[in-house]
Tab-separated table of C-alpha atoms and ligand atoms in Angstrom:
chain	number	residue	atom	x	y	z
A	1	MET	CA	-30.011	-5.453	22.150
A	2	SER	CA	-28.137	-2.868	19.833
A	3	VAL	CA	-25.116	-3.949	17.732
A	4	LEU	CA	-22.178	-1.515	17.152
A	5	ILE	CA	-20.674	-2.029	13.677
A	6	VAL	CA	-17.630	-0.082	12.297
A	7	GLY	CA	-16.150	-0.974	9.000
A	8	SER	CA	-15.735	0.603	5.750
A	9	ILE	CA	-18.357	2.533	3.570
A	10	ALA	CA	-17.468	2.377	0.099
A	11	LEU	CA	-18.293	3.085	-3.407
A	12	ASP	CA	-17.544	0.241	-5.587
A	13	THR	CA	-17.369	-0.983	-9.187
A	14	VAL	CA	-17.515	-4.461	-9.881
A	15	LYS	CA	-17.232	-6.572	-12.889
A	16	THR	CA	-18.362	-10.157	-13.612
A	17	PRO	CA	-17.796	-11.951	-16.601
A	18	VAL	CA	-21.260	-10.559	-17.853
A	19	GLU	CA	-21.766	-7.556	-16.047
A	20	GLU	CA	-20.217	-4.239	-14.959
A	21	HIS	CA	-21.534	-1.414	-12.362
A	22	ALA	CA	-19.894	1.667	-11.135
A	23	ASP	CA	-19.988	3.557	-7.835
A	24	LEU	CA	-22.780	1.488	-6.174
A	25	LEU	CA	-22.882	1.274	-2.426
A	26	GLY	CA	-20.507	-1.032	-0.831
A	27	GLY	CA	-17.826	-1.217	2.083
A	28	SER	CA	-17.748	-4.071	4.901
A	29	ALA	CA	-19.940	-1.669	7.373
A	30	SER	CA	-22.503	-0.841	5.011
A	31	TYR	CA	-23.124	-4.931	4.036
A	32	ALA	CA	-22.688	-5.866	7.479
A	33	ALA	CA	-25.190	-3.089	9.345
A	34	LEU	CA	-28.054	-3.870	6.864
A	35	ALA	CA	-27.623	-7.345	7.305
A	36	ALA	CA	-27.583	-6.944	11.141
A	37	SER	CA	-30.638	-4.491	10.988
A	38	PHE	CA	-33.335	-7.788	10.459
A	39	PHE	CA	-32.735	-8.950	14.025
A	40	SER	CA	-31.376	-5.920	15.870
A	41	PRO	CA	-30.825	-2.066	16.280
A	42	VAL	CA	-27.436	-0.885	14.448
A	43	ARG	CA	-25.261	1.726	15.792
A	44	LEU	CA	-23.214	2.326	12.841
A	45	VAL	CA	-19.499	3.892	12.686
A	46	GLY	CA	-17.736	4.714	9.432
A	47	VAL	CA	-16.452	7.622	7.347
A	48	VAL	CA	-18.112	9.196	3.829
A	49	GLY	CA	-17.058	11.870	1.870
A	50	ASN	CA	-19.072	14.580	0.117
A	51	ASP	CA	-20.175	12.582	-2.772
A	52	PHE	CA	-21.757	10.286	-0.578
A	53	PRO	CA	-25.643	10.430	-1.542
A	54	GLU	CA	-27.877	11.740	1.492
A	55	SER	CA	-30.464	9.206	0.238
A	56	GLU	CA	-28.322	6.368	1.984
A	57	PHE	CA	-28.845	8.239	5.265
A	58	ASP	CA	-32.589	8.386	4.734
A	59	PHE	CA	-32.799	4.609	4.047
A	60	TRP	CA	-30.729	3.950	7.114
A	61	ARG	CA	-33.031	5.801	9.074
A	62	THR	CA	-36.122	3.433	7.867
A	63	ARG	CA	-34.081	0.252	9.015
A	64	ASN	CA	-33.301	1.294	12.551
A	65	ILE	CA	-29.856	1.628	11.490
A	66	ASP	CA	-28.220	4.643	13.417
A	67	SER	CA	-25.815	6.712	11.781
A	68	GLY	CA	-24.697	9.216	14.593
A	69	GLY	CA	-21.183	7.804	14.122
A	70	VAL	CA	-20.984	7.968	10.359
A	71	GLN	CA	-18.452	11.027	9.810
A	72	ARG	CA	-18.842	12.916	6.730
A	73	ALA	CA	-15.122	14.346	5.840
A	74	ASN	CA	-14.162	16.552	3.192
A	75	GLY	CA	-13.185	14.926	0.323
A	76	LYS	CA	-14.321	11.617	-1.549
A	77	THR	CA	-15.831	8.352	-0.455
A	78	PHE	CA	-13.630	5.377	0.093
A	79	ARG	CA	-13.728	3.799	-3.730
A	80	TRP	CA	-12.881	-0.031	-4.437
A	81	SER	CA	-12.920	-1.926	-7.660
A	82	GLY	CA	-12.948	-5.579	-8.425
A	83	GLU	CA	-13.015	-8.117	-11.384
A	84	TYR	CA	-14.459	-11.445	-10.984
A	85	SER	CA	-13.534	-14.581	-12.790
A	86	TRP	CA	-15.851	-17.225	-14.704
A	87	ASP	CA	-16.059	-19.150	-11.487
A	88	LEU	CA	-17.232	-15.878	-9.471
A	89	ASN	CA	-14.708	-17.332	-6.778
A	90	THR	CA	-11.575	-15.776	-7.341
A	91	ARG	CA	-11.453	-12.155	-7.568
A	92	GLN	CA	-8.735	-9.211	-8.161
A	93	THR	CA	-8.616	-6.028	-6.775
A	94	ARG	CA	-8.627	-3.747	-9.858
A	95	SER	CA	-8.271	-0.159	-7.929
A	96	VAL	CA	-8.487	1.232	-4.112
A	97	ALA	CA	-8.684	5.130	-3.364
A	98	LEU	CA	-8.749	5.312	-0.024
A	99	ASN	CA	-9.989	8.918	-0.175
A	100	VAL	CA	-11.556	10.359	2.992
A	101	PHE	CA	-10.637	6.556	4.732
A	102	GLU	CA	-6.773	7.451	4.869
A	103	HIS	CA	-7.012	9.685	7.670
A	104	PHE	CA	-10.201	7.829	9.559
A	105	LYS	CA	-10.027	7.484	13.245
A	106	PRO	CA	-13.120	5.799	14.508
A	107	GLU	CA	-14.618	8.105	17.091
A	108	LEU	CA	-17.649	6.752	19.227
A	109	PRO	CA	-20.581	8.966	20.125
A	110	ASP	CA	-20.658	8.664	24.041
A	111	SER	CA	-24.400	7.341	23.490
A	112	TYR	CA	-22.364	4.298	21.698
A	113	ARG	CA	-19.772	3.610	24.483
A	114	LYS	CA	-22.028	1.062	26.305
A	115	THR	CA	-23.529	-1.103	23.128
A	116	ASP	CA	-23.024	-4.751	24.260
A	117	PHE	CA	-22.458	-6.489	21.230
A	118	VAL	CA	-19.933	-5.278	18.883
A	119	LEU	CA	-18.874	-6.216	15.306
A	120	LEU	CA	-15.631	-4.851	14.146
A	121	ALA	CA	-16.034	-5.459	10.178
A	122	ASN	CA	-13.066	-5.830	8.004
A	123	ILE	CA	-11.061	-2.429	8.527
A	124	ALA	CA	-7.473	-2.271	9.832
A	125	PRO	CA	-6.809	-4.186	13.166
A	126	SER	CA	-5.573	-0.809	14.750
A	127	LEU	CA	-8.771	1.153	14.167
A	128	GLN	CA	-10.538	-2.093	15.295
A	129	ALA	CA	-8.767	-1.802	18.495
A	130	HIS	CA	-9.323	1.827	18.558
A	131	VAL	CA	-12.966	1.256	18.421
A	132	LEU	CA	-12.628	-1.058	21.551
A	133	ASP	CA	-10.623	1.346	23.305
A	134	GLN	CA	-13.502	3.607	23.372
A	135	MET	CA	-16.024	0.952	24.819
A	136	GLU	CA	-16.880	0.204	28.105
A	137	ARG	CA	-16.823	-3.694	28.554
A	138	PRO	CA	-19.074	-5.184	25.774
A	139	ARG	CA	-20.085	-8.572	26.176
A	140	PHE	CA	-19.518	-10.204	22.768
A	141	VAL	CA	-16.969	-9.108	20.060
A	142	VAL	CA	-16.899	-10.421	16.940
A	143	ALA	CA	-14.318	-9.466	14.310
A	144	ASP	CA	-13.744	-10.045	10.384
A	145	THR	CA	-10.443	-9.496	8.683
A	146	MET	CA	-8.869	-10.245	5.520
A	147	ASP	CA	-5.639	-11.177	3.592
A	148	LEU	CA	-4.113	-7.619	3.494
A	149	TRP	CA	-4.259	-7.412	7.242
A	150	ILE	CA	-2.679	-10.752	7.958
A	151	GLU	CA	-0.084	-9.574	5.290
A	152	THR	CA	1.028	-6.232	6.253
A	153	THR	CA	-0.214	-5.280	10.009
A	154	ARG	CA	0.437	-9.104	11.649
A	155	SER	CA	1.415	-7.719	15.249
A	156	ASP	CA	-2.050	-5.199	14.910
A	157	LEU	CA	-4.118	-8.270	14.109
A	158	ASP	CA	-2.305	-10.410	17.063
A	159	ALA	CA	-2.400	-7.968	19.719
A	160	LEU	CA	-6.281	-7.624	18.867
A	161	LEU	CA	-7.175	-11.181	18.892
A	162	PRO	CA	-6.991	-11.689	22.679
A	163	ARG	CA	-9.632	-8.981	22.880
A	164	ILE	CA	-12.655	-10.677	20.933
A	165	ASP	CA	-14.860	-13.488	21.032
A	166	LEU	CA	-15.167	-14.471	17.755
A	167	LEU	CA	-13.316	-14.156	14.896
A	168	ILE	CA	-14.586	-14.497	11.279
A	169	LEU	CA	-12.212	-15.143	8.114
A	170	ASN	CA	-12.373	-17.278	4.966
A	171	ASP	CA	-10.393	-20.632	4.110
A	172	SER	CA	-7.595	-19.115	2.528
A	173	GLU	CA	-7.099	-16.620	5.150
A	174	ALA	CA	-7.067	-19.288	7.713
A	175	ARG	CA	-4.314	-21.159	6.240
A	176	GLU	CA	-2.453	-18.299	5.624
A	177	MET	CA	-2.312	-17.282	9.283
A	178	THR	CA	-1.597	-20.276	10.304
A	179	LYS	CA	0.514	-22.002	7.449
A	180	GLU	CA	-1.836	-24.965	8.064
A	181	THR	CA	-3.469	-26.916	4.968
A	182	SER	CA	-5.895	-28.386	7.227
A	183	LEU	CA	-8.795	-26.256	8.071
A	184	ILE	CA	-9.176	-28.307	10.980
A	185	LYS	CA	-6.253	-27.506	12.528
A	186	ALA	CA	-6.271	-24.184	11.333
A	187	GLY	CA	-9.437	-23.038	13.322
A	188	ARG	CA	-8.407	-25.181	16.496
A	189	ARG	CA	-4.934	-22.952	16.026
A	190	ILE	CA	-6.557	-19.830	15.815
A	191	ARG	CA	-8.218	-20.151	18.896
A	192	LYS	CA	-5.014	-20.380	20.499
A	193	PHE	CA	-4.377	-17.031	19.487
A	194	GLY	CA	-7.173	-15.385	21.629
A	195	PRO	CA	-10.688	-15.853	20.056
A	196	SER	CA	-13.096	-18.183	22.111
A	197	TYR	CA	-14.799	-18.989	18.951
A	198	VAL	CA	-13.385	-19.193	15.153
A	199	ALA	CA	-15.745	-19.307	12.096
A	200	ILE	CA	-14.174	-20.370	8.799
A	201	LYS	CA	-16.019	-19.302	5.561
A	202	LYS	CA	-15.675	-21.519	2.613
A	203	GLY	CA	-17.642	-19.596	0.023
A	204	GLU	CA	-19.962	-21.719	-1.740
A	205	HIS	CA	-18.961	-25.062	0.488
A	206	GLY	CA	-20.510	-23.465	3.448
A	207	ALA	CA	-18.631	-22.508	6.762
A	208	LEU	CA	-17.149	-24.266	9.968
A	209	LEU	CA	-17.313	-23.078	13.437
A	210	PHE	CA	-14.988	-23.771	16.237
A	211	GLY	CA	-15.420	-23.421	20.584
A	212	GLU	CA	-13.797	-25.000	23.093
A	213	GLY	CA	-14.466	-28.991	22.439
A	214	GLU	CA	-17.008	-27.831	20.224
A	215	PHE	CA	-17.534	-28.267	16.472
A	216	PHE	CA	-20.280	-27.280	14.032
A	217	SER	CA	-20.119	-27.461	10.149
A	218	CYS	CA	-22.841	-26.462	7.576
A	219	GLY	CA	-23.470	-26.230	3.547
A	220	ALA	CA	-24.054	-23.052	1.846
A	221	TYR	CA	-27.557	-22.167	0.549
A	222	PRO	CA	-27.671	-23.868	-3.060
A	223	LEU	CA	-28.243	-21.131	-5.632
A	224	GLU	CA	-29.019	-21.320	-9.240
A	225	ASP	CA	-28.086	-17.458	-10.077
A	226	ILE	CA	-25.042	-15.605	-8.525
A	227	HIS	CA	-25.115	-12.109	-9.722
A	228	ASP	CA	-22.281	-10.286	-7.348
A	229	PRO	CA	-20.366	-12.082	-4.797
A	230	THR	CA	-18.967	-9.073	-3.322
A	231	GLY	CA	-19.971	-8.451	0.559
A	232	ALA	CA	-20.872	-12.155	1.492
A	233	GLY	CA	-18.637	-12.242	4.037
A	234	ASP	CA	-19.588	-8.717	5.606
A	235	THR	CA	-23.253	-10.056	5.114
A	236	PHE	CA	-22.306	-13.399	6.842
A	237	ALA	CA	-20.752	-11.445	9.692
A	238	GLY	CA	-23.415	-8.922	9.824
A	239	GLY	CA	-26.133	-11.660	10.172
A	240	MET	CA	-24.421	-13.375	12.977
A	241	ALA	CA	-23.758	-10.488	14.981
A	242	GLY	CA	-27.226	-9.102	14.364
A	243	TYR	CA	-28.736	-12.455	15.388
A	244	LEU	CA	-26.709	-12.706	18.300
A	245	ALA	CA	-27.624	-9.105	19.671
A	246	GLY	CA	-31.208	-9.504	18.933
A	247	ALA	CA	-31.773	-13.011	20.340
A	248	VAL	CA	-29.402	-13.752	23.155
A	249	LYS	CA	-28.176	-12.129	26.803
A	250	LYS	CA	-25.385	-14.711	27.467
A	251	VAL	CA	-23.998	-16.520	24.164
A	252	HIS	CA	-23.201	-20.091	23.920
A	253	PHE	CA	-22.331	-22.421	21.238
A	254	THR	CA	-25.908	-23.461	20.382
A	255	ASP	CA	-26.914	-19.809	19.565
A	256	LEU	CA	-23.344	-19.506	17.457
A	257	ARG	CA	-24.813	-22.286	15.529
A	258	LYS	CA	-28.051	-21.045	14.757
A	259	ALA	CA	-26.458	-17.328	14.207
A	260	MET	CA	-24.164	-19.040	11.461
A	261	ILE	CA	-27.329	-20.184	9.591
A	262	TYR	CA	-28.961	-16.875	9.497
A	263	GLY	CA	-25.076	-15.549	8.471
A	264	SER	CA	-25.387	-17.967	5.721
A	265	VAL	CA	-28.823	-17.082	4.796
A	266	LEU	CA	-28.368	-13.251	4.614
A	267	ALA	CA	-25.396	-13.733	2.382
A	268	SER	CA	-27.423	-16.324	0.193
A	269	PHE	CA	-29.812	-13.119	-0.652
A	270	ALA	CA	-26.840	-10.593	-0.962
A	271	VAL	CA	-25.223	-12.575	-3.887
A	272	GLU	CA	-28.144	-12.792	-5.984
A	273	ALA	CA	-28.077	-9.380	-6.762
A	274	PHE	CA	-25.409	-6.424	-7.637
A	275	SER	CA	-24.040	-4.518	-4.293
A	276	LEU	CA	-27.011	-4.271	-1.471
A	277	GLU	CA	-29.874	-4.491	-3.763
A	278	GLY	CA	-30.751	-8.027	-2.916
A	279	LEU	CA	-30.799	-6.951	0.999
A	280	ARG	CA	-32.575	-3.815	0.490
A	281	SER	CA	-35.972	-5.297	-0.511
A	282	LEU	CA	-35.935	-8.737	1.715
A	283	SER	CA	-38.576	-9.469	3.937
A	284	MET	CA	-38.116	-11.244	7.450
A	285	ASP	CA	-40.262	-14.240	5.828
A	286	GLU	CA	-38.017	-14.786	3.282
A	287	ILE	CA	-35.508	-15.117	5.759
A	288	ASN	CA	-37.011	-17.539	7.574
A	289	GLN	CA	-38.167	-19.593	4.850
A	290	ARG	CA	-34.610	-19.879	3.780
A	291	TYR	CA	-33.612	-20.911	7.507
A	292	GLU	CA	-36.411	-23.909	7.622
A	293	MET	CA	-34.732	-24.966	4.211
A	294	PHE	CA	-31.607	-25.154	5.819
A	295	LYS	CA	-33.041	-27.062	8.729
A	296	LEU	CA	-34.482	-29.691	6.147
A	297	MET	CA	-31.533	-29.711	4.174
A	298	SER	CA	-29.176	-30.647	6.879
A	299	GLN	CA	-31.737	-33.710	8.465
A	300	PHE	CA	-30.192	-37.067	6.952
A	301	GLU	CA	-32.625	-39.244	9.070
A	302	VAL	CA	-36.057	-38.635	7.923
A	303	PRO	CA	-39.173	-39.656	9.638
A	304	ALA	CA	-41.008	-42.167	8.029
B	1	AMP	P1	-15.845	-9.104	0.718
B	1	AMP	O1	-16.512	-9.141	-0.746
B	1	AMP	O2	-16.603	-9.578	1.921
B	1	AMP	O3	-14.644	-9.147	0.350
B	1	AMP	O4	-16.081	-7.617	0.852
B	1	AMP	C1	-16.160	-6.694	-0.145
B	1	AMP	C2	-16.180	-5.336	-0.137
B	1	AMP	O5	-15.194	-4.743	1.258
B	1	AMP	C3	-16.411	-4.322	-0.926
B	1	AMP	O6	-17.723	-3.690	-0.550
B	1	AMP	C4	-15.193	-3.112	-0.538
B	1	AMP	O7	-15.452	-1.535	-0.396
B	1	AMP	C5	-14.830	-3.639	0.780
B	1	AMP	N1	-13.208	-3.233	1.015
B	1	AMP	C6	-12.296	-3.785	-0.048
B	1	AMP	N2	-10.830	-3.590	0.014
B	1	AMP	C7	-11.158	-2.842	1.926
B	1	AMP	C8	-10.270	-2.888	2.606
B	1	AMP	N3	-8.737	-2.455	2.484
B	1	AMP	N4	-10.811	-2.079	3.963
B	1	AMP	C9	-11.873	-2.086	4.206
B	1	AMP	N5	-13.049	-2.621	3.461
B	1	AMP	C10	-12.906	-2.961	1.883
């Protein structure tokens, strides 16, 4: 089954302590769509400006990513720039230029309205809701969010939460949203706001998953070299949603556990290179090898 993905499509400038690259493809939807496309066909919704390279549309076509929902508007593509500190965990936003994103209103092609699986990648919650308004009862809705929306548009976010099945957010966002220091309490609390399932990402320390009386925790894939952590969360969400759309009719907690491992595997490849380069050349074999490694790493009783 296909997955519909809406979010930002950006040109990013990223600085780490050792490298800087300008105007590379980024945005929550770009990362999520490419990650999801390994498991299921993608219907992409977003906006780009006249400066956006046509070659990306060609690339999407080769990856079963339908860009019929991507508007090309008059003006410049959304631009974001960030700088990482030495540990590559903390990041400061250096600049944001909304450009064509400022007046973006996602409009779904008719053929998208019946898509069963939806990923509302990180954009303003009012836009995420506008996408859901146009859909005919999707089976499973995943949403991502960020600190900006928790701080500035909390009532829009609160209105969205009962309409989604799985909320994905990172540890600091979960704490900010609930004012709980314990992530276990935070995850349980967020479920009460509406979503049946909550995934809390902890960066290099893995992720937690909460359901009704159900809990799962996994580590992150141990990497020697991280070049660019940008988009790790979007890739994680895309990997999860893509896996669910491709493999599952009705989502159960056991499927979400597997989805979370696939999300972690995809994110591990994304951060090994700048922008989306780690995902562009990736093969399904490499994904499956890391998935198997996760299985081995989580075994603590080894058969004799
Ligand atoms: P992450 O590293 O998962 O936080 O995601 C980074 C991506 O989010 C970058 O590629 C940015 O282009 C994109 N981004 C940054 N700020 C925003 C925003 N306010 N809305 C949507 N996308 C954003």
